[in-house]
mmCIF file with all atom_site columns, C-alpha atoms in Angstrom:
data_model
loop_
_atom_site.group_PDB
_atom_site.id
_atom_site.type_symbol
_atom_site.label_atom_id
_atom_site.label_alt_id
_atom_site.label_comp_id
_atom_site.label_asym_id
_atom_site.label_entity_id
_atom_site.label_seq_id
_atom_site.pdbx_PDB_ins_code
_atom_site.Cartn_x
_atom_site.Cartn_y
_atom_site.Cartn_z
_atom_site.occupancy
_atom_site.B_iso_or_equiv
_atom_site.pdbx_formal_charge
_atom_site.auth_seq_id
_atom_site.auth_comp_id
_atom_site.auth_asym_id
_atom_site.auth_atom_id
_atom_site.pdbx_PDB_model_num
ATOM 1   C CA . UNK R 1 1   ? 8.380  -125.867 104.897 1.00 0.00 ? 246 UNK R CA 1
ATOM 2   C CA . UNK R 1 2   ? 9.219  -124.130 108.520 1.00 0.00 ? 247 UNK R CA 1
ATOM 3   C CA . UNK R 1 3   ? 8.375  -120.594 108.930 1.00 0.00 ? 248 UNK R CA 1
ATOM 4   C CA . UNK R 1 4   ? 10.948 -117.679 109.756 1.00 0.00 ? 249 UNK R CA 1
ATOM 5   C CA . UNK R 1 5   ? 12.259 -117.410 113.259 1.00 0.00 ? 250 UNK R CA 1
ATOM 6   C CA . UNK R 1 6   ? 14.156 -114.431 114.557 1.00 0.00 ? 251 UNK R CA 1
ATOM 7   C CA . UNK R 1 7   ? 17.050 -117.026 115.948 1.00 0.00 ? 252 UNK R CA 1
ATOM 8   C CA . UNK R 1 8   ? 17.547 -118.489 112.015 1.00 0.00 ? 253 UNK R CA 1
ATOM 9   C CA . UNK R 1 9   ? 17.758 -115.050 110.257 1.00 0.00 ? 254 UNK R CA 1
ATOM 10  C CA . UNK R 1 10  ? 21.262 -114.231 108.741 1.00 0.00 ? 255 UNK R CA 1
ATOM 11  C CA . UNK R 1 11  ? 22.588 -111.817 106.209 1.00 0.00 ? 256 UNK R CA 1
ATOM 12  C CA . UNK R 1 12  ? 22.267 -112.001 102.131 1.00 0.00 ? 257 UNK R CA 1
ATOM 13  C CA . UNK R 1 13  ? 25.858 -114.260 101.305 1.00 0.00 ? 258 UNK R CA 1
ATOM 14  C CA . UNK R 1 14  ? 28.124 -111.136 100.463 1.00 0.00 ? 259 UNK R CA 1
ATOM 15  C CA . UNK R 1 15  ? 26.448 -108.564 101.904 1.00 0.00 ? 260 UNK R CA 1
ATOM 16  C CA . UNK R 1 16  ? 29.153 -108.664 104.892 1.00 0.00 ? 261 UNK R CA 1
ATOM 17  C CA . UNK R 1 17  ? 32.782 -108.746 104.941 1.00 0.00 ? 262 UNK R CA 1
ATOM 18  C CA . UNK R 1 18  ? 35.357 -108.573 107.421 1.00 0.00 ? 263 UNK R CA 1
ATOM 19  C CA . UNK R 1 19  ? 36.935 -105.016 108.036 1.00 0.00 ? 264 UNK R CA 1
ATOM 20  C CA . UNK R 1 20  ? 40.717 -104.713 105.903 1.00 0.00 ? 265 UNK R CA 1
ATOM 21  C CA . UNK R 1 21  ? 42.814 -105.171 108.448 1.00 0.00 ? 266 UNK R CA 1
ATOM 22  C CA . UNK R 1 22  ? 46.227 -103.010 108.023 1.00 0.00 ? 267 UNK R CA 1
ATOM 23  C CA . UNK R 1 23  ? 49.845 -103.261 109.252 1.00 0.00 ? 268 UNK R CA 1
ATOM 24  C CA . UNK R 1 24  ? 49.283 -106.650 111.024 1.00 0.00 ? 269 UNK R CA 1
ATOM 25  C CA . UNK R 1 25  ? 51.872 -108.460 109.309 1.00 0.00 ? 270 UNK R CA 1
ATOM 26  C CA . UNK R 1 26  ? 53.746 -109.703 105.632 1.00 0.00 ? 271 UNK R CA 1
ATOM 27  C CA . UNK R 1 27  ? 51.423 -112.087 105.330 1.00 0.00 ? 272 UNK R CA 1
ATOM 28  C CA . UNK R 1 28  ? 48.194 -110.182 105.348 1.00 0.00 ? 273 UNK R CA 1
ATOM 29  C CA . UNK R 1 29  ? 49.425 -108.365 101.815 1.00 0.00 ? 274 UNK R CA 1
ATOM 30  C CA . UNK R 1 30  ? 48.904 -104.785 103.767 1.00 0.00 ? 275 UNK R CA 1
ATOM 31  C CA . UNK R 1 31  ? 51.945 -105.263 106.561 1.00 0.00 ? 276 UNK R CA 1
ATOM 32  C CA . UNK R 1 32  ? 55.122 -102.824 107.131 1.00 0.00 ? 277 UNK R CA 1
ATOM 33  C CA . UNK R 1 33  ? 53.644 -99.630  105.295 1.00 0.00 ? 278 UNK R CA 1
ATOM 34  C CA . UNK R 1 34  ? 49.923 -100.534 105.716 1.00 0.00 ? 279 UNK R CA 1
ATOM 35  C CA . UNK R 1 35  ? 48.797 -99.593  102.241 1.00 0.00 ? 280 UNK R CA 1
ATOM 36  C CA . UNK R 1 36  ? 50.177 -96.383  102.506 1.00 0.00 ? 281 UNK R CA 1
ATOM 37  C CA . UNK R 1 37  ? 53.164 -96.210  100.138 1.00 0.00 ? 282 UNK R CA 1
ATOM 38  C CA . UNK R 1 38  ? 56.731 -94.930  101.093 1.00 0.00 ? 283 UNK R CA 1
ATOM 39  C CA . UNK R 1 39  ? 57.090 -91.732  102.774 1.00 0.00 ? 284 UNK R CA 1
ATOM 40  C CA . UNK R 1 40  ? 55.616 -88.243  102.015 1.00 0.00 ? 285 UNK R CA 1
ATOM 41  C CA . UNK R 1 41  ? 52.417 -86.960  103.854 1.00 0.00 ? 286 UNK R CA 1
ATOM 42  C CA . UNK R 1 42  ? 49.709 -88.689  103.198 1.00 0.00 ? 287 UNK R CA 1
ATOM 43  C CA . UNK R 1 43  ? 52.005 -91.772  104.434 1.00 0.00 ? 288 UNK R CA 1
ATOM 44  C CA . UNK R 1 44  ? 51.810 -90.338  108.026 1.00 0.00 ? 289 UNK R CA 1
ATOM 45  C CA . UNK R 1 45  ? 49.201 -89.549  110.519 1.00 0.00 ? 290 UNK R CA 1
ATOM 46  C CA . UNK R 1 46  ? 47.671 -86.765  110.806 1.00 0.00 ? 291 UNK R CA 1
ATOM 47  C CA . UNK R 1 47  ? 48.871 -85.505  107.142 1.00 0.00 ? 292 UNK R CA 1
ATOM 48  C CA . UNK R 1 48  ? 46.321 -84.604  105.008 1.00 0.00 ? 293 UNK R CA 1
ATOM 49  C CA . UNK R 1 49  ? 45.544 -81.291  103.547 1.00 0.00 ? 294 UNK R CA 1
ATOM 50  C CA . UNK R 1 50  ? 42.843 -79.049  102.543 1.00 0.00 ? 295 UNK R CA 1
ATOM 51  C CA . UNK R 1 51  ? 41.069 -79.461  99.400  1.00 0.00 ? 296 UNK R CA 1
ATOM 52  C CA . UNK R 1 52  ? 42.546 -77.717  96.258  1.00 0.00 ? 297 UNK R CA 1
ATOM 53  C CA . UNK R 1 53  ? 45.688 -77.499  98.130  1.00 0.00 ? 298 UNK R CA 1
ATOM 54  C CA . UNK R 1 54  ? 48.839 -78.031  95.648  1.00 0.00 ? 299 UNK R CA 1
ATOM 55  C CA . UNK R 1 55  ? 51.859 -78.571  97.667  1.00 0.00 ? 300 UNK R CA 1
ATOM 56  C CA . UNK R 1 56  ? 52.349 -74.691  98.495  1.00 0.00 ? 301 UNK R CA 1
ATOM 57  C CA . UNK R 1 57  ? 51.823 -73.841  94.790  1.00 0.00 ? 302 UNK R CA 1
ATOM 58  C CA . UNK R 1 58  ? 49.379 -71.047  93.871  1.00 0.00 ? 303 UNK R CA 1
ATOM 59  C CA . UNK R 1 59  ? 46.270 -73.420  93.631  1.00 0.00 ? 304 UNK R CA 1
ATOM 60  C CA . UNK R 1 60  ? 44.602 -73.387  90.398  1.00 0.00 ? 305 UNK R CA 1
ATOM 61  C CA . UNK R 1 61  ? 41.237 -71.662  91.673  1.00 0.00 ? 306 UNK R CA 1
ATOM 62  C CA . UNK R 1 62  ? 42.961 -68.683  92.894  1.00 0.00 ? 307 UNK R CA 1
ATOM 63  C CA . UNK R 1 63  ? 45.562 -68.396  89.693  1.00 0.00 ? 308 UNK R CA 1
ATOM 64  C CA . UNK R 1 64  ? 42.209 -68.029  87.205  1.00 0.00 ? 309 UNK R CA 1
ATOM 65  C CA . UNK R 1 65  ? 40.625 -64.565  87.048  1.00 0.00 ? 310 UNK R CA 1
ATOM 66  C CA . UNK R 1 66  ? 37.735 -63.704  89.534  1.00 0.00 ? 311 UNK R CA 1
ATOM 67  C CA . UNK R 1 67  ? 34.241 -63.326  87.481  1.00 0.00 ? 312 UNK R CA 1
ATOM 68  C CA . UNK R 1 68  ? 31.313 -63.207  89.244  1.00 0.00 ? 313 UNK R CA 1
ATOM 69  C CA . UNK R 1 69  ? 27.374 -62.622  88.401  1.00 0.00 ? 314 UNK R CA 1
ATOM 70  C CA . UNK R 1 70  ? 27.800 -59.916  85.595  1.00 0.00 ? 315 UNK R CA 1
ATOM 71  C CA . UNK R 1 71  ? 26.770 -60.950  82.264  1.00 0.00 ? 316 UNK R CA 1
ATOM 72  C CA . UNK R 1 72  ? 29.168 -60.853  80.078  1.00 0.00 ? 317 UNK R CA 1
ATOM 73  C CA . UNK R 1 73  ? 26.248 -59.596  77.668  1.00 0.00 ? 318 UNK R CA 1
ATOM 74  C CA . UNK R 1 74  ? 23.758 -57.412  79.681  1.00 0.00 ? 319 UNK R CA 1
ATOM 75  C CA . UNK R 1 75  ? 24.028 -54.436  77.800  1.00 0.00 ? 320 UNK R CA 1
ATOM 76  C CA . UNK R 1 76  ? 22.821 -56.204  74.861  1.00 0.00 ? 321 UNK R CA 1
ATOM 77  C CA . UNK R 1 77  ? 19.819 -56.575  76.426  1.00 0.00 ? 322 UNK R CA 1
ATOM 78  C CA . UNK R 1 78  ? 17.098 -54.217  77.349  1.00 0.00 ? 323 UNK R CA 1
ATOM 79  C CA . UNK R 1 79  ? 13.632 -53.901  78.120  1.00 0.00 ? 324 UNK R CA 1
ATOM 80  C CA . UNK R 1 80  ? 10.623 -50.840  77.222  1.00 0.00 ? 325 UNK R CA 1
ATOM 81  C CA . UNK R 1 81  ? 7.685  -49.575  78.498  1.00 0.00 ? 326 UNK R CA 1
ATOM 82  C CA . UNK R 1 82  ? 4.109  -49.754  76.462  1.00 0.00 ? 327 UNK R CA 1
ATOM 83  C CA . UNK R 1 83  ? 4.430  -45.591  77.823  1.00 0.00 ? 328 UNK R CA 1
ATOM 84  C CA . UNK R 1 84  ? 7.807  -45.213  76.298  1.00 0.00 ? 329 UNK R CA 1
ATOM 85  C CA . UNK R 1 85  ? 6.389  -46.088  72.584  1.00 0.00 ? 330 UNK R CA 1
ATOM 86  C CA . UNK R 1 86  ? 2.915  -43.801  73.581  1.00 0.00 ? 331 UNK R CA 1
ATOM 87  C CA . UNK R 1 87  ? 5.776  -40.928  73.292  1.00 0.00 ? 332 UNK R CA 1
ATOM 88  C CA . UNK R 1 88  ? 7.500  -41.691  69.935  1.00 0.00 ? 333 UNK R CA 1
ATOM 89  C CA . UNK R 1 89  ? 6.067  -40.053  66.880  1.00 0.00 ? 334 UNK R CA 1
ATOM 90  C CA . UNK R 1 90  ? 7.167  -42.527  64.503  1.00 0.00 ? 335 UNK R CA 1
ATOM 91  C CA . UNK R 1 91  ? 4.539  -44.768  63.079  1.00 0.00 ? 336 UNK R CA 1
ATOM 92  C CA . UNK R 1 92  ? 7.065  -47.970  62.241  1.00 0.00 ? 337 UNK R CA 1
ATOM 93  C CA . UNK R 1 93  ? 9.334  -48.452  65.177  1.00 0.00 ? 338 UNK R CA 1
ATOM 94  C CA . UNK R 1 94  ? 12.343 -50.625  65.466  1.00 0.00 ? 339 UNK R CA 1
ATOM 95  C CA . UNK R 1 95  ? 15.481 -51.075  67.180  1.00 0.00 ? 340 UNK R CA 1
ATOM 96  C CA . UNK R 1 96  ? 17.545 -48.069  65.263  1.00 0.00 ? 341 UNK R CA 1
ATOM 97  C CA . UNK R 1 97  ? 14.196 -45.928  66.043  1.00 0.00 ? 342 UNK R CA 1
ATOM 98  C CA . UNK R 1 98  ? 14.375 -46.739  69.796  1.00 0.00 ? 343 UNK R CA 1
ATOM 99  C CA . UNK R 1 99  ? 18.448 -45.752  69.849  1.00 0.00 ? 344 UNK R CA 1
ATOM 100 C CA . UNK R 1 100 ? 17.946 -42.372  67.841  1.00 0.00 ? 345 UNK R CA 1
ATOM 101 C CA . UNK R 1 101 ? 14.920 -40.997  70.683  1.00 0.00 ? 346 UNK R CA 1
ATOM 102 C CA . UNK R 1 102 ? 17.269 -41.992  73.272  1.00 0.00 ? 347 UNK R CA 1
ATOM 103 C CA . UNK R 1 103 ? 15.138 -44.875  74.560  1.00 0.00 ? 348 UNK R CA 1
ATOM 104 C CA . UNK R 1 104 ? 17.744 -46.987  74.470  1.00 0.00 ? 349 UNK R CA 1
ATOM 105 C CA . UNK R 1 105 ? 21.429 -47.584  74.745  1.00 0.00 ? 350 UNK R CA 1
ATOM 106 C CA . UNK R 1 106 ? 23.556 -47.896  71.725  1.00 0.00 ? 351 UNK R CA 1
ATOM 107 C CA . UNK R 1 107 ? 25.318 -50.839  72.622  1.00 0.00 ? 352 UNK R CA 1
ATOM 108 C CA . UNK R 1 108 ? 21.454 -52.213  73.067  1.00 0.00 ? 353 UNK R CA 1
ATOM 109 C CA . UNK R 1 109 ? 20.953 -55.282  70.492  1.00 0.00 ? 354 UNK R CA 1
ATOM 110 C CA . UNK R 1 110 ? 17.793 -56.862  71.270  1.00 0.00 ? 355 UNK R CA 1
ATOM 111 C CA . UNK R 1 111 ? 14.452 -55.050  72.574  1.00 0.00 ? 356 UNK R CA 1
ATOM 112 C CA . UNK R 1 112 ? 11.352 -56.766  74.447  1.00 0.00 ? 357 UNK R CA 1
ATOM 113 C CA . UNK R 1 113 ? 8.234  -54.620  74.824  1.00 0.00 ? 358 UNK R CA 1
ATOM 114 C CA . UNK R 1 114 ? 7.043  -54.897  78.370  1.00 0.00 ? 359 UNK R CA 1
ATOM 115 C CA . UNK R 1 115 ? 3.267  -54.586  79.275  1.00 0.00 ? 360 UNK R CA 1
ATOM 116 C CA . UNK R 1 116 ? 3.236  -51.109  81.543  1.00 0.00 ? 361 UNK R CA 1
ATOM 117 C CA . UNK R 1 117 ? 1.729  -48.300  81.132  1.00 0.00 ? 362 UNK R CA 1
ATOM 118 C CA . UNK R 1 118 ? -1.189 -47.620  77.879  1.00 0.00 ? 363 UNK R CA 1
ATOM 119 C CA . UNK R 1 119 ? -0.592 -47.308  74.412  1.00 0.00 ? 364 UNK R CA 1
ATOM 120 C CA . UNK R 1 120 ? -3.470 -45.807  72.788  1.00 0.00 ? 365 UNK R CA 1
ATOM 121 C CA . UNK R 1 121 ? -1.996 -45.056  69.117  1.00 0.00 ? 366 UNK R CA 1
ATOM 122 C CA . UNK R 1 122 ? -1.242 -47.442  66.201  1.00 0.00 ? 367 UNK R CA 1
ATOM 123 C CA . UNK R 1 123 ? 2.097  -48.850  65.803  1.00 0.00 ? 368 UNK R CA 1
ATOM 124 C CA . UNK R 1 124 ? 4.220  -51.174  64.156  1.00 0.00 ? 369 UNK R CA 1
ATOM 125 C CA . UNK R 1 125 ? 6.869  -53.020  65.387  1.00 0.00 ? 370 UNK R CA 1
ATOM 126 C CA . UNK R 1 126 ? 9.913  -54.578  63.466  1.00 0.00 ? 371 UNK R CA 1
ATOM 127 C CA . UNK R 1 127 ? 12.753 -56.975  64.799  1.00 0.00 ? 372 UNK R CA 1
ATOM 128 C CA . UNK R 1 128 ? 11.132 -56.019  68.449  1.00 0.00 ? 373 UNK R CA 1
ATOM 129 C CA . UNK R 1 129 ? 9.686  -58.740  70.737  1.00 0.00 ? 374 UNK R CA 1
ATOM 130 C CA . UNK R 1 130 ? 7.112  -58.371  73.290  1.00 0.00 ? 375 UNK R CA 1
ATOM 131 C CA . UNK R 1 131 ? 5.374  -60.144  76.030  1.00 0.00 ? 376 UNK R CA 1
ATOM 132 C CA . UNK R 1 132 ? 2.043  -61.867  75.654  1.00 0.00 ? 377 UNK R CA 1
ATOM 133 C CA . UNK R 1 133 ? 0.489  -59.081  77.563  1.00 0.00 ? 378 UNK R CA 1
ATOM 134 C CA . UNK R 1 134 ? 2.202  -56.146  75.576  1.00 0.00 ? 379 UNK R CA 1
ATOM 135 C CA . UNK R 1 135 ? 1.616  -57.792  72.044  1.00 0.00 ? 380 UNK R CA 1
ATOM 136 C CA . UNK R 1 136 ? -1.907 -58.124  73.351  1.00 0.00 ? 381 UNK R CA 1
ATOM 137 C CA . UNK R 1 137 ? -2.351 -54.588  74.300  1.00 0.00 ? 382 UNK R CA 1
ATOM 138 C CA . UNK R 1 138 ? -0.341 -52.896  70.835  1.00 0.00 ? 383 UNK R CA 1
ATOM 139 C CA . UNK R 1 139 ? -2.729 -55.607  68.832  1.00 0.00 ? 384 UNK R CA 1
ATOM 140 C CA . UNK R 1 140 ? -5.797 -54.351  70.713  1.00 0.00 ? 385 UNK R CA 1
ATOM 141 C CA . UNK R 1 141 ? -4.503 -50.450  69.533  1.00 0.00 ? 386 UNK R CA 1
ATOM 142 C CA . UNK R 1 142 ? -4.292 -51.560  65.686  1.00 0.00 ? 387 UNK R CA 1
ATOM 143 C CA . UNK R 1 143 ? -0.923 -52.212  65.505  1.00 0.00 ? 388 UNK R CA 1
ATOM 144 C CA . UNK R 1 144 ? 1.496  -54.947  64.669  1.00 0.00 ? 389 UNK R CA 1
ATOM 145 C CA . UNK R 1 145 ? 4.448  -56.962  65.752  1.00 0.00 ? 390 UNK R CA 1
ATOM 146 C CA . UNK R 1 146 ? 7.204  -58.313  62.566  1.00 0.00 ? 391 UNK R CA 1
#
């Protein structure tokens, strides 16, 4: 068995193949209109356009409506303070609770407790979530989370 030499090395069969060679006759298959078709302006050089472009029509990403980075649901959303449930007098607290003291929005649907500021008094929590760190701080004050 010989050993490799730099003079006998050659390419993997069908790794290379000779470069398509247009408008160099009929007999190659891709003479008289190189591969190109029959008029128009991608048959000429030079005639391309830029991408999304439709002929002069009102492309299709400028016909749809602009919407950009606004949730469509943000004000369903909101978030309160440990401080902001220190101030309400009511012992059982939920969503409807929050709305009526003003704490939140009325368009609010869902309520997470965040963990800032102290909450020293007792209270429970219905259909509210919290954080690890705020549902370990209302726990730590006696009170609950449904």
């Amino acid at each position: 068995m010989s050993e490799m030499q730099l003079n006998t090395l050659s390419p993997a069969a069908g790794s290379k193949h000779a470069k398509r060679r247009v408008g160099r006759g009929i007999g190659s298959g891709l003479g008289k209109t190189a591969g190109r078709g029959h008029k128009g302006q991608k048959s000429r050089s030079g005639g391309f356009h830029k991408v999304g472009f439709e002929g002069g029509q009102m492309p299709l990403h400028r016909r749809l409506p602009k919407r950009g980075f606004t949730p469509l649901n943000q004000h369903l959303y909101e978030q309160v303070r440990l401080s902001d449930l220190e101030r309400l007098t009511a012992e059982e607290i939920d969503v409807q609770v929050l709305k009526q003291a003003g704490v939140i929005g009325q368009a609010v649907a869902y309520v997470k407790v965040i963990k800032s500021g102290e909450l020293t008094r007792k209270v429970a929590l219905k259909g509210i979530n919290a954080t690890a760190g705020a549902r370990a701080a209302i726990e730590a004050a006696g009170g609950s989370l449904a």
